[in-house]
Coordinates of C-alpha atoms and ligand atoms in Angstrom, one line a residue:
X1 CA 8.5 15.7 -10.4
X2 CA 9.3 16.0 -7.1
X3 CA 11.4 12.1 -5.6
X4 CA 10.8 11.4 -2.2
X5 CA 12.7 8.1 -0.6
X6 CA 12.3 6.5 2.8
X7 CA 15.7 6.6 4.6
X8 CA 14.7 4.2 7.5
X9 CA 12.9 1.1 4.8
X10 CA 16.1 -1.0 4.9
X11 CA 15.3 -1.9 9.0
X12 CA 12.5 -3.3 7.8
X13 CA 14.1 -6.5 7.1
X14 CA 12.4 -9.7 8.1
X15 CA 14.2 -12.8 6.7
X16 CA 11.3 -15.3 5.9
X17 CA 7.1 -15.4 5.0
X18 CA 5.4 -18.4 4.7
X19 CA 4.4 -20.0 1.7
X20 CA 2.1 -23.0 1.2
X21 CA 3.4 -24.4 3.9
X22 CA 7.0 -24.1 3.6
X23 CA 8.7 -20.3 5.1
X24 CA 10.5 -18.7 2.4
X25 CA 12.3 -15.7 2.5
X26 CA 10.5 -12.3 2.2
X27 CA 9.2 -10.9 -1.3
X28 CA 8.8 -7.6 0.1
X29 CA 12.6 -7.2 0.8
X30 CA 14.7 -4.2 1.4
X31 CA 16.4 -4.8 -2.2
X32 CA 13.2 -3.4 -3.9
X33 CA 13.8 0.2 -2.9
X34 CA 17.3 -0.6 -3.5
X35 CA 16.7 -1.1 -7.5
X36 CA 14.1 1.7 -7.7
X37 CA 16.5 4.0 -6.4
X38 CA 19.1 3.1 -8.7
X39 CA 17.2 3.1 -11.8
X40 CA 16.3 6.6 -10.7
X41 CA 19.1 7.9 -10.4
X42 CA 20.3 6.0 -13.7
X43 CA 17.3 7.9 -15.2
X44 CA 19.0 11.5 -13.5
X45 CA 16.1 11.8 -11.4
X46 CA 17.1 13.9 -7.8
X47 CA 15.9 11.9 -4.3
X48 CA 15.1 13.7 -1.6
X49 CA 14.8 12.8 2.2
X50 CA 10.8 13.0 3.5
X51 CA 10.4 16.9 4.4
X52 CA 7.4 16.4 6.7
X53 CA 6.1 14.3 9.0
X54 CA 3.0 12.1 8.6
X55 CA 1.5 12.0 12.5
X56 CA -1.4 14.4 12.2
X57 CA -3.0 12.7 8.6
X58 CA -1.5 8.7 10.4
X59 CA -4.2 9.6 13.9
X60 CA -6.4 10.3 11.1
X61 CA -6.4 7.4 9.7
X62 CA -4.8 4.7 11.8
X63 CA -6.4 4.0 15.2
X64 CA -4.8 5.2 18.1
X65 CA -4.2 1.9 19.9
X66 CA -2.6 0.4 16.9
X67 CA -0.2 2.8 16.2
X68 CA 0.4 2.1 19.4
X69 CA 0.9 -1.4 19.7
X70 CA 2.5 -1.4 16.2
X71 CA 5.2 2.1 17.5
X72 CA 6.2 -0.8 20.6
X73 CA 5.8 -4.0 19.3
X74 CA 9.1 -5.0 18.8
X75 CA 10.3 -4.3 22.0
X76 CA 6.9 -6.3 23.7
X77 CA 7.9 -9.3 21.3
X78 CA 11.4 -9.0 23.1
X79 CA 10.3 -8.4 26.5
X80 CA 8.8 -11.8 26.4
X81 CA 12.4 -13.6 25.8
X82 CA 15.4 -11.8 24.9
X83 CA 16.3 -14.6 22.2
X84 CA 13.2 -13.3 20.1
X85 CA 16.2 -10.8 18.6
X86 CA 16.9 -13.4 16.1
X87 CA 13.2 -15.1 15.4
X88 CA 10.5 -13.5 13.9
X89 CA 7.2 -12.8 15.6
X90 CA 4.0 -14.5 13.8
X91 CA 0.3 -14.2 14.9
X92 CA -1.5 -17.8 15.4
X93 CA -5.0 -16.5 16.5
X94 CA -7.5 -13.5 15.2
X95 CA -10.6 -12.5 16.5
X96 CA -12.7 -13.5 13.5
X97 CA -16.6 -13.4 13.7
X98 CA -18.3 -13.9 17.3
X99 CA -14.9 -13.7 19.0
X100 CA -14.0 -9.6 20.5
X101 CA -12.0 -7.4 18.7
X102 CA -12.8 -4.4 21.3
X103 CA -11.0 -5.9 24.2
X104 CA -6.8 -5.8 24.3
X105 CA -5.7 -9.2 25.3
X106 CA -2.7 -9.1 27.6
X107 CA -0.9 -11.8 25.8
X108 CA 1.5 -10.5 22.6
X109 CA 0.4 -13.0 20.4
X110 CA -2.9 -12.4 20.9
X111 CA -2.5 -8.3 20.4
X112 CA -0.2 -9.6 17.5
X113 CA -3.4 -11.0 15.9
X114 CA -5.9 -8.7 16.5
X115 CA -3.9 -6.0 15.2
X116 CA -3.4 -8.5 12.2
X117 CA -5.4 -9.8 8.7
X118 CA -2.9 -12.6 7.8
X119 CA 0.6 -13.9 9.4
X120 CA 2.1 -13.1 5.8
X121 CA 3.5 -9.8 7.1
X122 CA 6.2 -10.4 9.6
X123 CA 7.8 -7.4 11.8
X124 CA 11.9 -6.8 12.1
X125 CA 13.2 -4.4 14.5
X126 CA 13.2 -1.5 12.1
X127 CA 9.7 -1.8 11.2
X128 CA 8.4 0.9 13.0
X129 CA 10.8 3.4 12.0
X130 CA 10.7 2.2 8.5
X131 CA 7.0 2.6 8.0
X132 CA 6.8 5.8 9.6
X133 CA 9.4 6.7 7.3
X134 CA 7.4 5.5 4.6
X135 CA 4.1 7.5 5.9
X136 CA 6.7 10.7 6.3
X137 CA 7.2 10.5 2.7
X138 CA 3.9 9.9 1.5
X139 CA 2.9 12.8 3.4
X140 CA 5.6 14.8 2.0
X141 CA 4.6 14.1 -1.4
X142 CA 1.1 15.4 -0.5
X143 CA 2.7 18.6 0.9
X144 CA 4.9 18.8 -2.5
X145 CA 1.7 18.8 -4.1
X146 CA -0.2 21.8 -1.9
X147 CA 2.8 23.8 -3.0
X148 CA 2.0 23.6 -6.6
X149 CA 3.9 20.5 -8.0
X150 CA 2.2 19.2 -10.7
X151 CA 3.8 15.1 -9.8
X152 CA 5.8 13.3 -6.9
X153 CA 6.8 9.5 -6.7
X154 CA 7.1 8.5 -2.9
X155 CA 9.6 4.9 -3.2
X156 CA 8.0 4.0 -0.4
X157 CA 8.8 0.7 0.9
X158 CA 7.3 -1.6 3.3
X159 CA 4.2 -0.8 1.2
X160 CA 0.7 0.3 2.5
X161 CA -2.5 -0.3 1.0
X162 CA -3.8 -3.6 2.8
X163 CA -2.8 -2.0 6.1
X164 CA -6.4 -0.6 7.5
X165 CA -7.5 1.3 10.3
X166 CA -6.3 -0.9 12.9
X167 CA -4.3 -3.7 11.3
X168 CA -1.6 -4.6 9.3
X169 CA -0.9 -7.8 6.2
X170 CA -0.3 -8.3 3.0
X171 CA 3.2 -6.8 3.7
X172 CA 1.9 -3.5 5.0
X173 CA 1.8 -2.1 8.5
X174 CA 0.7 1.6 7.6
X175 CA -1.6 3.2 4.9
X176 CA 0.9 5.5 2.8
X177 CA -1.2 6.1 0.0
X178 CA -4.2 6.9 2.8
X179 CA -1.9 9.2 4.4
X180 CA -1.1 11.0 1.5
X181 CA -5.1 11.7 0.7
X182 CA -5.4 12.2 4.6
X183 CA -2.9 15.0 4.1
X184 CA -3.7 16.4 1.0
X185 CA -7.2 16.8 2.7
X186 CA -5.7 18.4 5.8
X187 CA -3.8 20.8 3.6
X188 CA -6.6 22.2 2.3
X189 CA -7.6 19.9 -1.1
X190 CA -11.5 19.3 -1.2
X191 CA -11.7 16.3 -2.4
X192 CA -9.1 13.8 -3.4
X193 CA -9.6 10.6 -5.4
X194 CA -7.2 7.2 -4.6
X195 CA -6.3 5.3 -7.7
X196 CA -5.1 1.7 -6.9
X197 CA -3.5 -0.3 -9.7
X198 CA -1.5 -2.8 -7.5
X199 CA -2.1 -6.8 -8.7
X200 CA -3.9 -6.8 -5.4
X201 CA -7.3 -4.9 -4.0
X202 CA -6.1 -2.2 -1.6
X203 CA -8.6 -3.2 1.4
X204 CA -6.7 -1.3 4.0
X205 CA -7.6 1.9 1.7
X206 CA -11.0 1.5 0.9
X207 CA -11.6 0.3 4.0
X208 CA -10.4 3.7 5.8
X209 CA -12.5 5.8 3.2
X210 CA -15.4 3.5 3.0
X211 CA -17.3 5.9 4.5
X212 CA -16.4 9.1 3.8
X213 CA -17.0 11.3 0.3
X214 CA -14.3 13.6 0.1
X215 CA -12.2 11.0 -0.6
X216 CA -13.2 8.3 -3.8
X217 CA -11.4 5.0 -3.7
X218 CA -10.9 3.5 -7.2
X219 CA -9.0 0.0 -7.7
X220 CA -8.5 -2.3 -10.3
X221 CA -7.5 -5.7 -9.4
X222 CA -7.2 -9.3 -9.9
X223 CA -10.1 -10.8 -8.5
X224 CA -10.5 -11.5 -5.0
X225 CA -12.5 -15.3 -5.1
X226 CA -8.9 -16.4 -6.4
X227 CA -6.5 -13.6 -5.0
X228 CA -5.4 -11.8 -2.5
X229 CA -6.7 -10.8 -0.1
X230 CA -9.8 -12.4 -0.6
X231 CA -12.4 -11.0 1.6
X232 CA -12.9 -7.4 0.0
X233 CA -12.5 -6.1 -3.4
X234 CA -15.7 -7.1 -4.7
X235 CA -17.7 -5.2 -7.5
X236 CA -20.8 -4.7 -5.2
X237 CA -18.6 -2.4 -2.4
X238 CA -20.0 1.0 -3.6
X239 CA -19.4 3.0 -0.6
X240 CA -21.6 3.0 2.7
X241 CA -23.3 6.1 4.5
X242 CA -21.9 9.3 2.9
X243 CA -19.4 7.5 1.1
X244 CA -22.2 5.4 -0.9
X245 CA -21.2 5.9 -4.5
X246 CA -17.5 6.9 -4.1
X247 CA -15.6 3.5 -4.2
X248 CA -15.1 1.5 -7.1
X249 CA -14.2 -1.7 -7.4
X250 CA -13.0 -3.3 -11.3
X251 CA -12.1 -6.7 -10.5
X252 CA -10.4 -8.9 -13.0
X253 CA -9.6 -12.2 -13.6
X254 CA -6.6 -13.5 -12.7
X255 CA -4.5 -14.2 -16.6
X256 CA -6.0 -11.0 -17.5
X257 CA -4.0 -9.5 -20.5
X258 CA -3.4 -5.9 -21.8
X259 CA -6.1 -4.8 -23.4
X260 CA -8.6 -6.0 -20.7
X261 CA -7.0 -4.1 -18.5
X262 CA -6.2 -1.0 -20.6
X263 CA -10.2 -0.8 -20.9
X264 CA -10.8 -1.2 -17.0
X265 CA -8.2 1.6 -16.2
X266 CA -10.4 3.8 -18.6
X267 CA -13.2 3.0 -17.1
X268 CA -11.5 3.9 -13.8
X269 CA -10.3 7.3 -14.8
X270 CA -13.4 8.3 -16.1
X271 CA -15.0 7.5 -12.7
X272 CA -11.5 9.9 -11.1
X273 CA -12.8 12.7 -13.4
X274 CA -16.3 12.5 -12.6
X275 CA -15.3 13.2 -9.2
X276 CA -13.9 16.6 -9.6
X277 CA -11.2 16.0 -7.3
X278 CA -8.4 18.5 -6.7
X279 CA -6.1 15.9 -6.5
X280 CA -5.2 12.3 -6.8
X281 CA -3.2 9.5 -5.2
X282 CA -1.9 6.8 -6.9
X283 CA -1.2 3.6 -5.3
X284 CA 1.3 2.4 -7.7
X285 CA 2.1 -1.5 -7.6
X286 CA 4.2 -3.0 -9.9
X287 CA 3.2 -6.4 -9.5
X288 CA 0.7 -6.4 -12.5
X289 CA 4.1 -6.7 -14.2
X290 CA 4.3 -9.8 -16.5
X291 CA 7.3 -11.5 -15.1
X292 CA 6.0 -11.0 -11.1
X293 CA 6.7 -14.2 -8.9
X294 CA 3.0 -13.4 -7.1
X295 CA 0.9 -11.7 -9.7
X296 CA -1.4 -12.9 -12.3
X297 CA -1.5 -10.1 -15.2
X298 CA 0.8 -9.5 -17.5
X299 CA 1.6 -5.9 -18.0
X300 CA 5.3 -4.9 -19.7
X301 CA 6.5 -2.4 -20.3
X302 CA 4.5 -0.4 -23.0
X303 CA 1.7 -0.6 -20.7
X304 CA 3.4 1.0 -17.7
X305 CA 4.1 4.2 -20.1
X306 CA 0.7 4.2 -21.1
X307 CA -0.5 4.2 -18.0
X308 CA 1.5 7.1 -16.8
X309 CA 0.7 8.7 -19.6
X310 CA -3.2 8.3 -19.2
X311 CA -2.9 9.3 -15.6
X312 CA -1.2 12.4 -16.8
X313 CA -4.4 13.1 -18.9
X314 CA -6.7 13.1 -15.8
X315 CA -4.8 16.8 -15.6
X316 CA -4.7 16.8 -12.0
X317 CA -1.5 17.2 -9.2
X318 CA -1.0 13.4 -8.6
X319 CA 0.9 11.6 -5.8
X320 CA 2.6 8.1 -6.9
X321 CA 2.9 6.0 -3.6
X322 CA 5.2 2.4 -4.5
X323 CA 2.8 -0.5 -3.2
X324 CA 3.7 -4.2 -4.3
X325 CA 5.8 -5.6 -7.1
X326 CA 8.4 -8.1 -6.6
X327 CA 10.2 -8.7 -10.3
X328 CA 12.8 -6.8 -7.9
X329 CA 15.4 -6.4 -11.1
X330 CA 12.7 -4.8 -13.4
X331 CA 10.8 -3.4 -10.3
X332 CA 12.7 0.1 -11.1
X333 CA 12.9 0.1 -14.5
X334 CA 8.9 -0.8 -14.5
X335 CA 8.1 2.2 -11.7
X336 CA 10.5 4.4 -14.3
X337 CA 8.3 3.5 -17.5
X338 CA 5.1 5.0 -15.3
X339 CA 6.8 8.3 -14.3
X340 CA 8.3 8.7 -17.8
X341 CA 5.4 8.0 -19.6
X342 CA 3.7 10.4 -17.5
X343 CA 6.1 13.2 -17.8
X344 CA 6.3 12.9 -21.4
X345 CA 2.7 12.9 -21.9
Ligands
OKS1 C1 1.0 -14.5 1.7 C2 1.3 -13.5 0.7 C3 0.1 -12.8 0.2 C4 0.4 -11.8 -0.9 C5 0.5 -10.5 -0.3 C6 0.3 -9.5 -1.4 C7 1.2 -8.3 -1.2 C8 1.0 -7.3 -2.3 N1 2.1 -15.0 2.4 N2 0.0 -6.4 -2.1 O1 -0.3 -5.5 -3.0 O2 1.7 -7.2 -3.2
ZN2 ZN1 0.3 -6.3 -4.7

């Protein structure tokens, strides 16, 4: 299995979120990749630097005027007052329904918000750069795959799957695991299915492919009326247009234990197979992971092997794209159990 790491994700250090209220500092912190990396290279796994570069499959699936805003932002947020170097900028306002999303304000804050779904995903001054190097190694992991390798693990961090075609939140600013099917699609695969197993729906991703057939969006997740992010990830989105029928939603509720969700990744695997894709993407979050500070199942260990080793059954070249988990300590060990549990399968 081919390793790919993001050189750039430590400059993608904000220092605080907010949190009922009260900022706290950041789950999704630069420490994360820090313990997946060591655990595999504890496990004698060999890293490698991204090998291509994600632009062609990100214009693909990103809108051009929020790549844009997002490639600039920091320097707009200090163009407005160089003292912004040590604060963090935070949207306050979003064009929710009857106000206009199709008009750029001139303001920052206001571009801040339209291009945003929460203020729970705060930029640093590496955030570009870390993201796209996050996207570059999704994409290379794609290209690893178009080359004949059966597996690659992309430790992608900031993560990906909330961030949709023209926003970011929930900690992500662009689609990795959407970049990866964009590329595997550019590179020649006919269809491709997403798997998502993060705690939380990946919006951003079905979003992107709601439409489309050539790539299937599958997620299970804890369910949206209680979790995050609320507003998508409901068992009636099916698909709309040509992409009716290829997105799959298996929402469950939050306290969910293993078995439950043993049977709903079953069900979600035979729905990857009936597609008859030449390759899948997994959008691998860890936060399903019993002793996770934000999610509500309660996955250990055993399960993490099993899942790798169901995934490995689906027989097909698979992309593994990091997405949430924040047990940082175990976060490396539980990404570990997947890839071993696959590889052993
Ligand atoms: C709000 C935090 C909301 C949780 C974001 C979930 C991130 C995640 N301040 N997505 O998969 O793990
Ligand atoms: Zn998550």
């Amino acid at each position: 299995m081919r390793i790919f790491n993001n050189p750039d994700q430590s400059g993608h250090n904000p220092r605080d979120e907010f949190y009922r209220g009260q900022r706290v500092p950041c789950f999704e912190n630069p420490t994360r990749a820090d313990h997946v990396l060591q655990a595999l290279a504890a496990a004698g796994a060999a890293v490698e630097a991204p090998t291509h570069d994600s632009a062609a499959a990100l214009a693909q699936v990103h809108a051009p005027r929020y790549l844009a805003f997002l490639q600039d932002a920091w320097r707009q947020w200090l163009a407005l007052d160089a003292a912004n170097a040590n604060l963090q900028p935070f949207p306050s306002v979003w064009p929710v329904r009857t106000l206009r999303s199709d008009v750029e304000p001139g303001n920052f804050i206001a571009r801040l918000g339209l291009y945003s779904m929460d203020n729970g995903t705060p930029l640093a001054a590496g955030t570009w750069a870390a993201a796209k190097g996050g996207a570059d190694a999704a994409a290379s992991a794609a290209h690893a795959l178009l080359a004949g390798e059966r597996a690659a693990f992309c430790a992608t961090r900031p993560p990906g799957h909330h961030a949709g075609p023209d926003f970011m939140g929930g900690y992500c600013f662009l689609n990795n695991a959407a970049v990866a099917a964009q590329a595997l699609r550019l590179g020649g695969a006919q269809r491709v299915a997403v798997l998502d197993v993060d705690y939380h729906h990946g919006n951003g991703t079905q979003a992107i492919f709601y439409d489309r057939a050539d790539v299937l969006f599958v997620s299970l997740h804890g369910d949206p009326l209680t979790e995050y992010p609320f507003y998508l990830g409901h068992a009636d989105e099916t698909g709309a247009g040509e992409g009716a029928g290829f997105n799959l939603n298996l929402p469950l509720p939050a306290g969910t234990g293993a078995a439950a969700w043993l049977d709903a990744l079953e069900v979600a695997c035979q729905c990857v197979a009936a597609h008859r894709a030449d390759a899948l993407v997994v959008s691998l979050g860890l936060d399903t992971f019993g002793g996770d500070p934000i999610g509500g199942f309660g996955l250990q260990q055993g399960e993490f092997a099993r899942l790798g080793a169901r995934l490995r059954r689906l027989g097909l070249p698979t992309a593994f794209v990091l997405e949430g988990g924040y047990a940082s300590a175990e976060l490396g060990h539980n990404a570990c159990h997947v890839l071993e549990g696959f590889e052993a399968a």
